[in-house]
PDB file of C-alpha atoms in Angstrom:
ATOM      1  CA  MET A   1     131.866 -75.366 176.737  1.00  0.00           C
ATOM      2  CA  ARG A   2     131.189 -71.589 177.012  1.00  0.00           C
ATOM      3  CA  LEU A   3     131.153 -69.783 173.631  1.00  0.00           C
ATOM      4  CA  PRO A   4     133.967 -67.453 173.129  1.00  0.00           C
ATOM      5  CA  SER A   5     133.559 -63.705 172.267  1.00  0.00           C
ATOM      6  CA  LEU A   6     131.876 -63.104 169.109  1.00  0.00           C
ATOM      7  CA  ASN A   7     134.158 -60.124 168.265  1.00  0.00           C
ATOM      8  CA  ALA A   8     136.974 -62.530 168.805  1.00  0.00           C
ATOM      9  CA  LEU A   9     135.580 -65.000 166.568  1.00  0.00           C
ATOM     10  CA  ARG A  10     134.995 -62.398 163.832  1.00  0.00           C
ATOM     11  CA  ALA A  11     138.479 -60.998 164.168  1.00  0.00           C
ATOM     12  CA  PHE A  12     139.976 -64.482 163.722  1.00  0.00           C
ATOM     13  CA  GLU A  13     137.740 -65.570 160.805  1.00  0.00           C
ATOM     14  CA  ALA A  14     138.681 -62.265 158.911  1.00  0.00           C
ATOM     15  CA  ALA A  15     142.329 -62.477 159.710  1.00  0.00           C
ATOM     16  CA  ALA A  16     142.513 -66.152 158.663  1.00  0.00           C
ATOM     17  CA  ARG A  17     140.645 -65.515 155.414  1.00  0.00           C
ATOM     18  CA  HIS A  18     142.867 -62.712 154.495  1.00  0.00           C
ATOM     19  CA  GLN A  19     146.043 -64.181 155.955  1.00  0.00           C
ATOM     20  CA  SER A  20     146.601 -60.476 157.193  1.00  0.00           C
ATOM     21  CA  PHE A  21     145.644 -58.742 160.339  1.00  0.00           C
ATOM     22  CA  ALA A  22     145.918 -55.404 158.572  1.00  0.00           C
ATOM     23  CA  ARG A  23     143.265 -56.444 155.928  1.00  0.00           C
ATOM     24  CA  ALA A  24     140.997 -57.915 158.643  1.00  0.00           C
ATOM     25  CA  ALA A  25     141.215 -54.576 160.527  1.00  0.00           C
ATOM     26  CA  ALA A  26     140.269 -52.801 157.386  1.00  0.00           C
ATOM     27  CA  GLU A  27     137.183 -55.094 156.678  1.00  0.00           C
ATOM     28  CA  LEU A  28     135.957 -54.838 160.236  1.00  0.00           C
ATOM     29  CA  HIS A  29     136.579 -50.993 160.644  1.00  0.00           C
ATOM     30  CA  VAL A  30     139.025 -51.571 163.667  1.00  0.00           C
ATOM     31  CA  THR A  31     142.554 -51.208 164.244  1.00  0.00           C
ATOM     32  CA  GLU A  32     145.188 -53.856 163.414  1.00  0.00           C
ATOM     33  CA  GLY A  33     146.076 -53.903 167.177  1.00  0.00           C
ATOM     34  CA  ALA A  34     142.390 -54.837 168.031  1.00  0.00           C
ATOM     35  CA  VAL A  35     142.468 -57.665 165.695  1.00  0.00           C
ATOM     36  CA  SER A  36     145.768 -58.961 167.203  1.00  0.00           C
ATOM     37  CA  ARG A  37     144.281 -58.700 170.678  1.00  0.00           C
ATOM     38  CA  HIS A  38     141.047 -60.456 169.859  1.00  0.00           C
ATOM     39  CA  VAL A  39     142.973 -63.272 168.230  1.00  0.00           C
ATOM     40  CA  LYS A  40     145.380 -63.514 171.239  1.00  0.00           C
ATOM     41  CA  LEU A  41     142.349 -63.795 173.757  1.00  0.00           C
ATOM     42  CA  LEU A  42     140.840 -66.585 171.553  1.00  0.00           C
ATOM     43  CA  GLU A  43     144.162 -68.431 171.469  1.00  0.00           C
ATOM     44  CA  GLU A  44     144.475 -67.988 175.241  1.00  0.00           C
ATOM     45  CA  GLU A  45     140.869 -69.333 175.714  1.00  0.00           C
ATOM     46  CA  LEU A  46     141.565 -72.399 173.556  1.00  0.00           C
ATOM     47  CA  GLY A  47     145.118 -72.964 174.812  1.00  0.00           C
ATOM     48  CA  LEU A  48     146.255 -73.391 171.292  1.00  0.00           C
ATOM     49  CA  PRO A  49     148.139 -71.194 168.768  1.00  0.00           C
ATOM     50  CA  LEU A  50     145.849 -70.394 165.773  1.00  0.00           C
ATOM     51  CA  PHE A  51     148.567 -68.214 163.876  1.00  0.00           C
ATOM     52  CA  ILE A  52     152.331 -68.560 163.160  1.00  0.00           C
ATOM     53  CA  ARG A  53     153.414 -65.050 163.362  1.00  0.00           C
ATOM     54  CA  ARG A  54     156.244 -63.875 161.118  1.00  0.00           C
ATOM     55  CA  PRO A  55     157.738 -60.375 160.772  1.00  0.00           C
ATOM     56  CA  ARG A  56     155.627 -59.462 157.775  1.00  0.00           C
ATOM     57  CA  GLN A  57     152.894 -61.992 157.687  1.00  0.00           C
ATOM     58  CA  VAL A  58     150.887 -64.417 159.478  1.00  0.00           C
ATOM     59  CA  GLU A  59     150.253 -68.210 158.913  1.00  0.00           C
ATOM     60  CA  LEU A  60     147.586 -70.399 160.062  1.00  0.00           C
ATOM     61  CA  THR A  61     148.504 -73.413 162.197  1.00  0.00           C
ATOM     62  CA  GLU A  62     146.783 -76.714 161.735  1.00  0.00           C
ATOM     63  CA  HIS A  63     144.329 -75.683 164.462  1.00  0.00           C
ATOM     64  CA  GLY A  64     143.564 -72.491 162.584  1.00  0.00           C
ATOM     65  CA  ARG A  65     143.096 -74.263 159.394  1.00  0.00           C
ATOM     66  CA  LYS A  66     140.475 -76.550 161.057  1.00  0.00           C
ATOM     67  CA  LEU A  67     138.656 -73.697 162.830  1.00  0.00           C
ATOM     68  CA  LEU A  68     138.293 -71.354 159.790  1.00  0.00           C
ATOM     69  CA  PRO A  69     135.842 -72.960 157.453  1.00  0.00           C
ATOM     70  CA  THR A  70     133.461 -73.697 160.453  1.00  0.00           C
ATOM     71  CA  LEU A  71     133.490 -70.045 161.318  1.00  0.00           C
ATOM     72  CA  THR A  72     133.135 -68.975 157.772  1.00  0.00           C
ATOM     73  CA  ARG A  73     130.011 -71.189 157.213  1.00  0.00           C
ATOM     74  CA  ALA A  74     128.708 -69.958 160.605  1.00  0.00           C
ATOM     75  CA  PHE A  75     128.972 -66.214 159.738  1.00  0.00           C
ATOM     76  CA  LYS A  76     127.551 -66.833 156.270  1.00  0.00           C
ATOM     77  CA  SER A  77     124.627 -68.576 158.069  1.00  0.00           C
ATOM     78  CA  ILE A  78     123.939 -65.709 160.355  1.00  0.00           C
ATOM     79  CA  ALA A  79     124.063 -63.266 157.482  1.00  0.00           C
ATOM     80  CA  GLN A  80     121.668 -65.201 155.448  1.00  0.00           C
ATOM     81  CA  GLY A  81     119.245 -65.853 158.343  1.00  0.00           C
ATOM     82  CA  PHE A  82     119.315 -62.099 159.181  1.00  0.00           C
ATOM     83  CA  ALA A  83     118.643 -61.216 155.507  1.00  0.00           C
ATOM     84  CA  ASP A  84     115.693 -63.746 155.293  1.00  0.00           C
ATOM     85  CA  VAL A  85     113.953 -62.214 158.254  1.00  0.00           C
ATOM     86  CA  ALA A  86     114.777 -58.658 157.175  1.00  0.00           C
ATOM     87  CA  ALA A  87     113.173 -59.574 153.835  1.00  0.00           C
ATOM     88  CA  GLU A  88     109.913 -60.313 155.675  1.00  0.00           C
ATOM     89  CA  ALA A  89     109.559 -56.629 156.969  1.00  0.00           C
ATOM     90  CA  PRO A  90     107.294 -54.583 154.838  1.00  0.00           C
ATOM     91  CA  LYS A  91     109.122 -52.299 152.506  1.00  0.00           C
ATOM     92  CA  LEU A  92     107.738 -49.520 150.351  1.00  0.00           C
ATOM     93  CA  ARG A  93     109.716 -48.690 147.394  1.00  0.00           C
ATOM     94  CA  LEU A  94     109.319 -45.218 145.997  1.00  0.00           C
ATOM     95  CA  LEU A  95     110.473 -43.381 143.015  1.00  0.00           C
ATOM     96  CA  SER A  96     110.374 -39.513 143.003  1.00  0.00           C
ATOM     97  CA  GLN A  97     111.930 -36.538 141.173  1.00  0.00           C
ATOM     98  CA  PRO A  98     114.713 -35.056 143.303  1.00  0.00           C
ATOM     99  CA  SER A  99     113.183 -31.481 143.967  1.00  0.00           C
ATOM    100  CA  PHE A 100     109.781 -33.102 145.048  1.00  0.00           C
ATOM    101  CA  SER A 101     111.579 -35.597 147.250  1.00  0.00           C
ATOM    102  CA  ILE A 102     113.825 -32.959 148.979  1.00  0.00           C
ATOM    103  CA  ARG A 103     111.344 -30.272 149.277  1.00  0.00           C
ATOM    104  CA  TRP A 104     108.091 -31.842 150.039  1.00  0.00           C
ATOM    105  CA  LEU A 105     108.245 -35.434 150.722  1.00  0.00           C
ATOM    106  CA  ILE A 106     111.181 -36.057 152.917  1.00  0.00           C
ATOM    107  CA  PRO A 107     110.319 -33.348 155.217  1.00  0.00           C
ATOM    108  CA  ARG A 108     107.094 -35.026 155.989  1.00  0.00           C
ATOM    109  CA  LEU A 109     108.067 -38.755 156.184  1.00  0.00           C
ATOM    110  CA  ASP A 110     108.842 -38.740 159.827  1.00  0.00           C
ATOM    111  CA  ARG A 111     105.195 -38.522 160.413  1.00  0.00           C
ATOM    112  CA  PHE A 112     104.559 -41.634 158.325  1.00  0.00           C
ATOM    113  CA  ARG A 113     107.408 -43.471 160.146  1.00  0.00           C
ATOM    114  CA  ALA A 114     105.903 -42.514 163.547  1.00  0.00           C
ATOM    115  CA  SER A 115     102.456 -43.686 162.604  1.00  0.00           C
ATOM    116  CA  HIS A 116     103.649 -46.931 160.753  1.00  0.00           C
ATOM    117  CA  PRO A 117     106.795 -48.003 162.389  1.00  0.00           C
ATOM    118  CA  GLY A 118     106.579 -51.466 160.895  1.00  0.00           C
ATOM    119  CA  ILE A 119     106.995 -50.097 157.213  1.00  0.00           C
ATOM    120  CA  THR A 120     110.490 -49.297 155.871  1.00  0.00           C
ATOM    121  CA  VAL A 121     110.407 -46.669 153.216  1.00  0.00           C
ATOM    122  CA  ASN A 122     113.057 -46.729 150.428  1.00  0.00           C
ATOM    123  CA  ILE A 123     113.277 -43.740 148.139  1.00  0.00           C
ATOM    124  CA  THR A 124     115.026 -43.592 144.711  1.00  0.00           C
ATOM    125  CA  THR A 125     115.289 -40.226 143.080  1.00  0.00           C
ATOM    126  CA  GLY A 126     116.006 -39.296 139.495  1.00  0.00           C
ATOM    127  CA  LEU A 127     114.473 -37.737 136.341  1.00  0.00           C
ATOM    128  CA  TYR A 128     112.990 -41.009 135.157  1.00  0.00           C
ATOM    129  CA  GLU A 129     111.058 -42.011 131.966  1.00  0.00           C
ATOM    130  CA  TRP A 130     107.954 -44.324 132.214  1.00  0.00           C
ATOM    131  CA  PRO A 131     109.822 -47.411 131.077  1.00  0.00           C
ATOM    132  CA  GLU A 132     112.226 -47.059 133.992  1.00  0.00           C
ATOM    133  CA  ALA A 133     109.316 -46.538 136.526  1.00  0.00           C
ATOM    134  CA  ILE A 134     107.369 -49.407 135.229  1.00  0.00           C
ATOM    135  CA  GLY A 135     110.177 -51.818 135.143  1.00  0.00           C
ATOM    136  CA  GLY A 136     111.972 -50.743 138.454  1.00  0.00           C
ATOM    137  CA  GLY A 137     109.618 -52.775 140.708  1.00  0.00           C
ATOM    138  CA  TYR A 138     108.347 -49.630 142.467  1.00  0.00           C
ATOM    139  CA  ASP A 139     105.330 -49.575 144.617  1.00  0.00           C
ATOM    140  CA  LEU A 140     104.642 -45.979 144.106  1.00  0.00           C
ATOM    141  CA  VAL A 141     106.042 -43.251 141.782  1.00  0.00           C
ATOM    142  CA  PHE A 142     105.622 -39.611 142.048  1.00  0.00           C
ATOM    143  CA  GLY A 143     105.152 -37.330 139.078  1.00  0.00           C
ATOM    144  CA  CYS A 144     103.334 -34.631 137.247  1.00  0.00           C
ATOM    145  CA  GLY A 145     100.068 -34.729 135.498  1.00  0.00           C
ATOM    146  CA  PRO A 146      97.005 -37.168 135.722  1.00  0.00           C
ATOM    147  CA  ASP A 147      98.107 -39.388 132.843  1.00  0.00           C
ATOM    148  CA  CYS A 148      99.840 -42.803 133.567  1.00  0.00           C
ATOM    149  CA  PRO A 149     100.375 -46.042 131.614  1.00  0.00           C
ATOM    150  CA  GLU A 150      97.911 -48.798 131.197  1.00  0.00           C
ATOM    151  CA  GLY A 151      97.901 -51.009 134.346  1.00  0.00           C
ATOM    152  CA  PHE A 152      98.624 -48.159 136.709  1.00  0.00           C
ATOM    153  CA  GLU A 153      96.449 -46.169 139.085  1.00  0.00           C
ATOM    154  CA  ALA A 154      96.916 -42.282 139.862  1.00  0.00           C
ATOM    155  CA  MET A 155      96.065 -40.184 142.713  1.00  0.00           C
ATOM    156  CA  PHE A 156      96.261 -36.417 142.991  1.00  0.00           C
ATOM    157  CA  VAL A 157      98.558 -35.116 145.779  1.00  0.00           C
ATOM    158  CA  VAL A 158      99.218 -31.486 145.591  1.00  0.00           C
ATOM    159  CA  PRO A 159      98.649 -28.534 142.973  1.00  0.00           C
ATOM    160  CA  ALA A 160     101.408 -27.091 140.869  1.00  0.00           C
ATOM    161  CA  THR A 161     101.145 -23.174 141.275  1.00  0.00           C
ATOM    162  CA  MET A 162     103.983 -20.909 139.784  1.00  0.00           C
ATOM    163  CA  THR A 163     104.763 -17.304 140.536  1.00  0.00           C
ATOM    164  CA  PRO A 164     107.805 -15.075 140.648  1.00  0.00           C
ATOM    165  CA  VAL A 165     109.542 -15.132 144.016  1.00  0.00           C
ATOM    166  CA  CYS A 166     112.550 -13.413 145.326  1.00  0.00           C
ATOM    167  CA  SER A 167     114.467 -12.366 148.574  1.00  0.00           C
ATOM    168  CA  PRO A 168     113.036  -9.345 150.404  1.00  0.00           C
ATOM    169  CA  ARG A 169     116.575  -7.976 150.177  1.00  0.00           C
ATOM    170  CA  LEU A 170     116.380  -7.727 146.462  1.00  0.00           C
ATOM    171  CA  LEU A 171     113.406  -5.276 146.782  1.00  0.00           C
ATOM    172  CA  LYS A 172     115.160  -2.742 149.092  1.00  0.00           C
ATOM    173  CA  GLY A 173     115.063   0.475 147.332  1.00  0.00           C
ATOM    174  CA  ARG A 174     113.301  -1.177 144.176  1.00  0.00           C
ATOM    175  CA  SER A 175     109.771  -2.581 143.682  1.00  0.00           C
ATOM    176  CA  ILE A 176     107.897  -5.015 141.586  1.00  0.00           C
ATOM    177  CA  GLY A 177     104.417  -3.541 141.544  1.00  0.00           C
ATOM    178  CA  ALA A 178     103.428  -4.744 138.093  1.00  0.00           C
ATOM    179  CA  PRO A 179     104.679  -7.645 135.771  1.00  0.00           C
ATOM    180  CA  GLY A 180     106.563  -5.008 133.507  1.00  0.00           C
ATOM    181  CA  ASP A 181     108.805  -4.058 136.501  1.00  0.00           C
ATOM    182  CA  LEU A 182     110.516  -7.616 136.154  1.00  0.00           C
ATOM    183  CA  ALA A 183     112.337  -6.240 133.034  1.00  0.00           C
ATOM    184  CA  GLY A 184     114.865  -4.404 135.421  1.00  0.00           C
ATOM    185  CA  PHE A 185     115.688  -7.729 137.344  1.00  0.00           C
ATOM    186  CA  ASN A 186     117.701 -10.772 136.587  1.00  0.00           C
ATOM    187  CA  LEU A 187     115.509 -13.658 135.781  1.00  0.00           C
ATOM    188  CA  LEU A 188     116.440 -16.987 137.344  1.00  0.00           C
ATOM    189  CA  HIS A 189     115.268 -19.964 135.375  1.00  0.00           C
ATOM    190  CA  THR A 190     114.501 -23.360 137.001  1.00  0.00           C
ATOM    191  CA  THR A 191     114.657 -25.137 133.734  1.00  0.00           C
ATOM    192  CA  PRO A 192     117.578 -25.001 131.156  1.00  0.00           C
ATOM    193  CA  ASP A 193     114.999 -24.438 128.234  1.00  0.00           C
ATOM    194  CA  ARG A 194     113.570 -21.327 130.216  1.00  0.00           C
ATOM    195  CA  ARG A 195     110.029 -22.425 129.627  1.00  0.00           C
ATOM    196  CA  ASP A 196     108.998 -21.560 133.174  1.00  0.00           C
ATOM    197  CA  TRP A 197     109.133 -17.842 132.655  1.00  0.00           C
ATOM    198  CA  LYS A 198     107.938 -18.144 129.094  1.00  0.00           C
ATOM    199  CA  ILE A 199     104.777 -19.784 130.170  1.00  0.00           C
ATOM    200  CA  TRP A 200     104.091 -17.348 133.042  1.00  0.00           C
ATOM    201  CA  LEU A 201     104.783 -14.153 130.913  1.00  0.00           C
ATOM    202  CA  GLU A 202     102.537 -15.579 127.916  1.00  0.00           C
ATOM    203  CA  GLU A 203      99.520 -16.487 130.531  1.00  0.00           C
ATOM    204  CA  PHE A 204      99.619 -12.908 131.847  1.00  0.00           C
ATOM    205  CA  SER A 205     100.255 -11.366 128.448  1.00  0.00           C
ATOM    206  CA  VAL A 206     103.475  -9.659 129.674  1.00  0.00           C
ATOM    207  CA  GLY A 207     105.179  -8.431 126.559  1.00  0.00           C
ATOM    208  CA  ASP A 208     107.887  -6.102 127.706  1.00  0.00           C
ATOM    209  CA  VAL A 209     110.005  -8.728 129.730  1.00  0.00           C
ATOM    210  CA  ASP A 210     112.349 -10.948 127.774  1.00  0.00           C
ATOM    211  CA  ALA A 211     111.559 -14.521 128.813  1.00  0.00           C
ATOM    212  CA  MET A 212     114.931 -15.615 127.376  1.00  0.00           C
ATOM    213  CA  SER A 213     117.032 -13.197 129.602  1.00  0.00           C
ATOM    214  CA  GLY A 214     118.695 -14.147 132.790  1.00  0.00           C
ATOM    215  CA  GLU A 215     120.455 -17.211 134.093  1.00  0.00           C
ATOM    216  CA  THR A 216     119.535 -20.736 133.809  1.00  0.00           C
ATOM    217  CA  PHE A 217     119.983 -23.601 136.239  1.00  0.00           C
ATOM    218  CA  PRO A 218     120.034 -27.444 135.730  1.00  0.00           C
ATOM    219  CA  VAL A 219     117.661 -28.009 138.706  1.00  0.00           C
ATOM    220  CA  LEU A 220     115.121 -26.100 140.759  1.00  0.00           C
ATOM    221  CA  ASP A 221     117.193 -26.058 143.898  1.00  0.00           C
ATOM    222  CA  MET A 222     120.018 -24.082 142.369  1.00  0.00           C
ATOM    223  CA  ALA A 223     117.754 -21.445 141.073  1.00  0.00           C
ATOM    224  CA  ILE A 224     115.917 -21.182 144.391  1.00  0.00           C
ATOM    225  CA  GLN A 225     119.128 -20.855 146.250  1.00  0.00           C
ATOM    226  CA  ALA A 226     120.238 -18.194 144.094  1.00  0.00           C
ATOM    227  CA  ALA A 227     116.932 -16.273 144.628  1.00  0.00           C
ATOM    228  CA  VAL A 228     117.368 -16.797 148.393  1.00  0.00           C
ATOM    229  CA  MET A 229     120.655 -15.120 148.063  1.00  0.00           C
ATOM    230  CA  GLY A 230     119.352 -12.046 146.433  1.00  0.00           C
ATOM    231  CA  GLN A 231     120.744 -12.706 142.787  1.00  0.00           C
ATOM    232  CA  GLY A 232     117.441 -12.325 140.998  1.00  0.00           C
ATOM    233  CA  VAL A 233     113.776 -13.354 140.708  1.00  0.00           C
ATOM    234  CA  ALA A 234     112.953 -17.107 140.084  1.00  0.00           C
ATOM    235  CA  MET A 235     109.840 -18.595 138.941  1.00  0.00           C
ATOM    236  CA  GLY A 236     108.853 -20.431 142.036  1.00  0.00           C
ATOM    237  CA  GLU A 237     106.628 -23.598 142.482  1.00  0.00           C
ATOM    238  CA  LEU A 238     104.799 -22.579 145.628  1.00  0.00           C
ATOM    239  CA  THR A 239     104.114 -26.282 146.734  1.00  0.00           C
ATOM    240  CA  LEU A 240     107.861 -26.745 146.907  1.00  0.00           C
ATOM    241  CA  LEU A 241     108.812 -23.588 148.674  1.00  0.00           C
ATOM    242  CA  GLY A 242     107.082 -23.994 152.090  1.00  0.00           C
ATOM    243  CA  HIS A 243     110.155 -23.599 154.170  1.00  0.00           C
ATOM    244  CA  GLU A 244     111.512 -20.503 152.311  1.00  0.00           C
ATOM    245  CA  MET A 245     108.148 -18.607 152.221  1.00  0.00           C
ATOM    246  CA  ALA A 246     107.419 -19.518 155.965  1.00  0.00           C
ATOM    247  CA  SER A 247     110.911 -18.359 157.023  1.00  0.00           C
ATOM    248  CA  GLY A 248     110.568 -15.183 154.955  1.00  0.00           C
ATOM    249  CA  GLU A 249     113.650 -16.056 152.856  1.00  0.00           C
ATOM    250  CA  LEU A 250     111.468 -15.472 149.863  1.00  0.00           C
ATOM    251  CA  VAL A 251     108.451 -13.374 149.149  1.00  0.00           C
ATOM    252  CA  CYS A 252     105.819 -13.230 146.215  1.00  0.00           C
ATOM    253  CA  PRO A 253     106.110  -9.624 144.887  1.00  0.00           C
ATOM    254  CA  LEU A 254     103.064 -10.328 142.623  1.00  0.00           C
ATOM    255  CA  PRO A 255     100.914 -12.368 144.982  1.00  0.00           C
ATOM    256  CA  ASP A 256      97.715 -12.024 142.753  1.00  0.00           C
ATOM    257  CA  MET A 257      99.535 -13.611 139.714  1.00  0.00           C
ATOM    258  CA  ALA A 258     100.000 -17.112 140.629  1.00  0.00           C
ATOM    259  CA  LEU A 259      99.429 -19.492 137.747  1.00  0.00           C
ATOM    260  CA  ARG A 260      97.880 -22.815 138.585  1.00  0.00           C
ATOM    261  CA  ARG A 261      98.882 -25.418 136.062  1.00  0.00           C
ATOM    262  CA  ALA A 262      96.636 -28.472 136.399  1.00  0.00           C
ATOM    263  CA  SER A 263      98.634 -30.539 133.882  1.00  0.00           C
ATOM    264  CA  GLU A 264     101.623 -30.116 136.061  1.00  0.00           C
ATOM    265  CA  ASP A 265     100.037 -31.086 139.394  1.00  0.00           C
ATOM    266  CA  TYR A 266     101.798 -33.532 141.494  1.00  0.00           C
ATOM    267  CA  TYR A 267     100.397 -37.199 141.422  1.00  0.00           C
ATOM    268  CA  VAL A 268     101.376 -40.458 142.711  1.00  0.00           C
ATOM    269  CA  TYR A 269     101.081 -43.554 140.606  1.00  0.00           C
ATOM    270  CA  GLY A 270     101.156 -47.289 141.243  1.00  0.00           C
ATOM    271  CA  PRO A 271     100.769 -50.656 139.545  1.00  0.00           C
ATOM    272  CA  ALA A 272      97.194 -51.606 139.760  1.00  0.00           C
ATOM    273  CA  VAL A 273      98.166 -55.074 141.112  1.00  0.00           C
ATOM    274  CA  ARG A 274      99.738 -53.295 144.227  1.00  0.00           C
ATOM    275  CA  TRP A 275      97.459 -50.370 144.560  1.00  0.00           C
ATOM    276  CA  ASN A 276      95.614 -51.854 147.536  1.00  0.00           C
ATOM    277  CA  LYS A 277      98.288 -53.683 149.255  1.00  0.00           C
ATOM    278  CA  PRO A 278      98.232 -52.953 152.853  1.00  0.00           C
ATOM    279  CA  ARG A 279     101.675 -51.030 152.864  1.00  0.00           C
ATOM    280  CA  VAL A 280     100.760 -49.251 149.722  1.00  0.00           C
ATOM    281  CA  GLN A 281      97.195 -48.248 150.764  1.00  0.00           C
ATOM    282  CA  ALA A 282      98.430 -47.148 154.231  1.00  0.00           C
ATOM    283  CA  PHE A 283     100.888 -44.865 152.546  1.00  0.00           C
ATOM    284  CA  ARG A 284      98.306 -43.498 150.179  1.00  0.00           C
ATOM    285  CA  LYS A 285      95.975 -42.680 153.103  1.00  0.00           C
ATOM    286  CA  TRP A 286      98.746 -40.937 154.954  1.00  0.00           C
ATOM    287  CA  LEU A 287      99.683 -39.081 151.777  1.00  0.00           C
ATOM    288  CA  GLU A 288      96.181 -37.861 151.182  1.00  0.00           C
ATOM    289  CA  ALA A 289      95.719 -36.699 154.762  1.00  0.00           C
ATOM    290  CA  THR A 290      99.129 -35.020 154.829  1.00  0.00           C
ATOM    291  CA  ALA A 291      98.624 -33.139 151.498  1.00  0.00           C
ATOM    292  CA  LYS A 292      95.519 -31.538 153.093  1.00  0.00           C
ATOM    293  CA  ASP A 293      97.401 -30.139 155.964  1.00  0.00           C
TER     294      ASP A 293
END
């Protein structure tokens, strides 16, 4: 006997399980009319009624009750079989801070996928603590600084270099020729504790600019967007501003005053037991080559 339409079988199974064409339609993301048509086609092919249709509800016939458990088991078996095979595909689980993911990692990931089509990359973002990173089952974790817990390996990725950045529009009719000129501008802080500007001003012994003045933002992206819109001068992390710098949306008014902070350099860490797994090793080699571009 020729197998009936898979869509018709799915429509019947969902409608029978819910005892409702409307709820089946919602589950399958189709219209109620589509469910009704599929069921009708199945009934015509069988030559038997599967539902008793009442004004506001449907009820299974004896034939429908007999068919339902067989189809439910079949669809569960198909789903499990697909999940079992999918689980065999190499997956790489990454944990990263949001700004690094959005601004550096994700824009480059297409290159990895193109060269390693058999590896699926899953990224989780968040402001994590080490216990979460250790217990989360991640293959690789991105963070700042060379230190990592016992049982983990670390690899340098890109440097952390900070310097003031602003929109060129902000400098029309005004200039920032020396650090002291910043006193006349609104400072945009990329951290709520304002430590970004404080560190930079102290490093270059700038005493006539108030590090605590200006506006604070909870995340880097908000401060950078404010800078792009000409609302002030942000302390930019050059590694994460490639797009804005290349497009001219942001400029460095004091290009010779960039501060490299080795303790904040970007690293990738991973459990030693997985460090040389083929999928992890492939990603690390790609990461190392990409960071040099």
